[in-house]
Short mmCIF file of C-alpha atoms in Angstrom, two decimals:
data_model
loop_
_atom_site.label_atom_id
_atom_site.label_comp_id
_atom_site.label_asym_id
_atom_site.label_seq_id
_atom_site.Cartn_x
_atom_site.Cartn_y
_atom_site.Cartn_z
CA UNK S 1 89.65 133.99 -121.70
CA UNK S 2 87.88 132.67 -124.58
CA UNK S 3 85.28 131.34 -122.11
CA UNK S 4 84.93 134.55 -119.93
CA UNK S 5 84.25 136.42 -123.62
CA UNK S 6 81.70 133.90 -124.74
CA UNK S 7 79.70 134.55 -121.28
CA UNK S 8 80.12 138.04 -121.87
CA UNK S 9 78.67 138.09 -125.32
CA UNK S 10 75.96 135.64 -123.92
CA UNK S 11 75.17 138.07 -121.19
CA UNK S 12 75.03 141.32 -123.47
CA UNK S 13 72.85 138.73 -125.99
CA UNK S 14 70.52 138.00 -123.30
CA UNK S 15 70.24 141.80 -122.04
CA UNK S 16 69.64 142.61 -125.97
CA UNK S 17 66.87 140.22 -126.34
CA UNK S 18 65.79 141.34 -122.79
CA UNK S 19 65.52 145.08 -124.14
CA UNK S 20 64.00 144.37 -126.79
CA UNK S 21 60.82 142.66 -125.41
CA UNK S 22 60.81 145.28 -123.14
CA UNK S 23 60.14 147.84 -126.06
CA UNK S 24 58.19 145.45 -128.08
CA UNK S 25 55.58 145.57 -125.06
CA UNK S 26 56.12 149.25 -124.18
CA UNK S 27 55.19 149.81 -127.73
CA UNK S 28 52.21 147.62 -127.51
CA UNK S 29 51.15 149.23 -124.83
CA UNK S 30 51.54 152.37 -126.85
CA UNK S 31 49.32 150.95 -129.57
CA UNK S 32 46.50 149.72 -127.48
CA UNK S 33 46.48 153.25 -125.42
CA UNK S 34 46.39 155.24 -128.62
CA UNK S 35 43.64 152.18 -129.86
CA UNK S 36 41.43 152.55 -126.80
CA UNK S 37 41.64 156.36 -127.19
CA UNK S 38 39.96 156.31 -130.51
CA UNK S 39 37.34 153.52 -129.58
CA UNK S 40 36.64 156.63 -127.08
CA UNK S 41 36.11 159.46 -129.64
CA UNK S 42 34.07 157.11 -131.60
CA UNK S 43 31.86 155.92 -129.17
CA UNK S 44 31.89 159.76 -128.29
CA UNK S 45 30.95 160.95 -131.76
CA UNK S 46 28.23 158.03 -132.45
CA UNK S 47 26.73 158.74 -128.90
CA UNK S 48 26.75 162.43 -129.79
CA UNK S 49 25.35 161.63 -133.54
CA UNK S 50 22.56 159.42 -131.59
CA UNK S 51 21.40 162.33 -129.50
CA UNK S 52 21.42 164.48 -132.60
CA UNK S 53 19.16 162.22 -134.48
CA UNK S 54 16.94 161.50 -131.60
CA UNK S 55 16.08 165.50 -131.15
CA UNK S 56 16.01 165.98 -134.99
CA UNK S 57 13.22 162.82 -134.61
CA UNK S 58 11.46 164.52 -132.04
CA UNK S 59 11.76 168.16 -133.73
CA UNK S 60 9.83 166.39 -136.63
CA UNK S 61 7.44 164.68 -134.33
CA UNK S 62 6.43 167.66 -132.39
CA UNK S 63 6.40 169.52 -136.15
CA UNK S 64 4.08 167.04 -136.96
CA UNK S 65 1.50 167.69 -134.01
CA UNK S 66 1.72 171.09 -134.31
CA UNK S 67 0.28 171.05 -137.72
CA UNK S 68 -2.18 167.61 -136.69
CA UNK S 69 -3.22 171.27 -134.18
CA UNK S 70 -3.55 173.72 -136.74
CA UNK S 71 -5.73 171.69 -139.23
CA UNK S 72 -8.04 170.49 -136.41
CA UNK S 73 -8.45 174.03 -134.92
CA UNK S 74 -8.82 175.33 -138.87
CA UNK S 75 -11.73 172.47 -139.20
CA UNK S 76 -13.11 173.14 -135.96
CA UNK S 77 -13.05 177.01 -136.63
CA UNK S 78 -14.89 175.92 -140.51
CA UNK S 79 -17.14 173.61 -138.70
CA UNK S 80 -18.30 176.83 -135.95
CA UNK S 81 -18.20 179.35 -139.16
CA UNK S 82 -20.82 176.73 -141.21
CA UNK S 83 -23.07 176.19 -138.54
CA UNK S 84 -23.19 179.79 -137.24
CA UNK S 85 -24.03 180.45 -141.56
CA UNK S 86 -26.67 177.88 -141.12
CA UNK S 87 -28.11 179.33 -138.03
CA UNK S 88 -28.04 182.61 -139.89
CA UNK S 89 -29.97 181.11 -142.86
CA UNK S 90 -32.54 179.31 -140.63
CA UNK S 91 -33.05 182.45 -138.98
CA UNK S 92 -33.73 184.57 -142.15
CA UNK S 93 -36.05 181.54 -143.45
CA UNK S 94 -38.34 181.51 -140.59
CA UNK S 95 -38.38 185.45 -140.83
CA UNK S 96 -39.59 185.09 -144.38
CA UNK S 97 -42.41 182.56 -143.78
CA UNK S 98 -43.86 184.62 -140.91
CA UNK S 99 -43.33 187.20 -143.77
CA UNK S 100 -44.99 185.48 -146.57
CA UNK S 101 -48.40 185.85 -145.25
CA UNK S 102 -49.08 189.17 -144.91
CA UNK S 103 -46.66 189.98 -148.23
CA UNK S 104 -49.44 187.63 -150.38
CA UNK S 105 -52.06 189.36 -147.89
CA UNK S 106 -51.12 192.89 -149.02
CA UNK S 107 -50.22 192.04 -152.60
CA UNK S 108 -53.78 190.62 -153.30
CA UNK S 109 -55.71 193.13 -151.59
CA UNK S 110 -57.38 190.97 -148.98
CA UNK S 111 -56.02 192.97 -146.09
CA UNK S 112 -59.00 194.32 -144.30
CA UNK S 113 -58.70 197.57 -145.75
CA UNK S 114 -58.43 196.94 -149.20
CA UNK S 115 -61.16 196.84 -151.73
#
């Protein structure tokens, strides 16, 4: 009897231990699941705050070429405006020296019918 009791206790022992190990690795199991599930969401999250950054980057770049635009077309726009002035100002020159003549002409008499 005493034998028969001690395999009994041996056996319920064994199935103990057995149960245990059994949740120990369930609850591993558990623990790497939950584990894997937040490498997930924060792979997720960088990879989303990636993407962000890279259309903030480009936002900036394409903010940046816009107004590289805008200041070339405002010099090109000076550059037409000053050289349509000059034209202006060569054009009223030459008017005055084909001018000059006949105002020095007229102001000193010696146009043919002066005397």
């Amino acid at each position: 009897a005493d034998a028969e009791a001690k395999k009994k206790a041996a056996a319920a022992d064994a199935e103990a231990k057995k149960r245990a190990a059994a949740e120990a690795r369930e609850a591993k199991l558990r623990e790497q699941a939950i584990a894997k599930k937040q490498a997930a969401v924060a792979a997720e999250e960088r990879k989303r705050a990636q993407a962000e950054a890279r259309a903030a980057a480009l936002a900036k770049q394409r903010e940046a070429a816009e107004a590289r635009q805008r200041e070339a077309e405002a010099k090109r726009a000076a550059a037409a405006e000053a050289k349509s002035k000059a034209a202006k100002v060569a054009k009223a020159e030459k008017v005055l020296e084909k001018a000059e003549p006949s105002i020095t002409i007229s102001l000193f008499g010696f146009g043919g019918g002066g005397g």
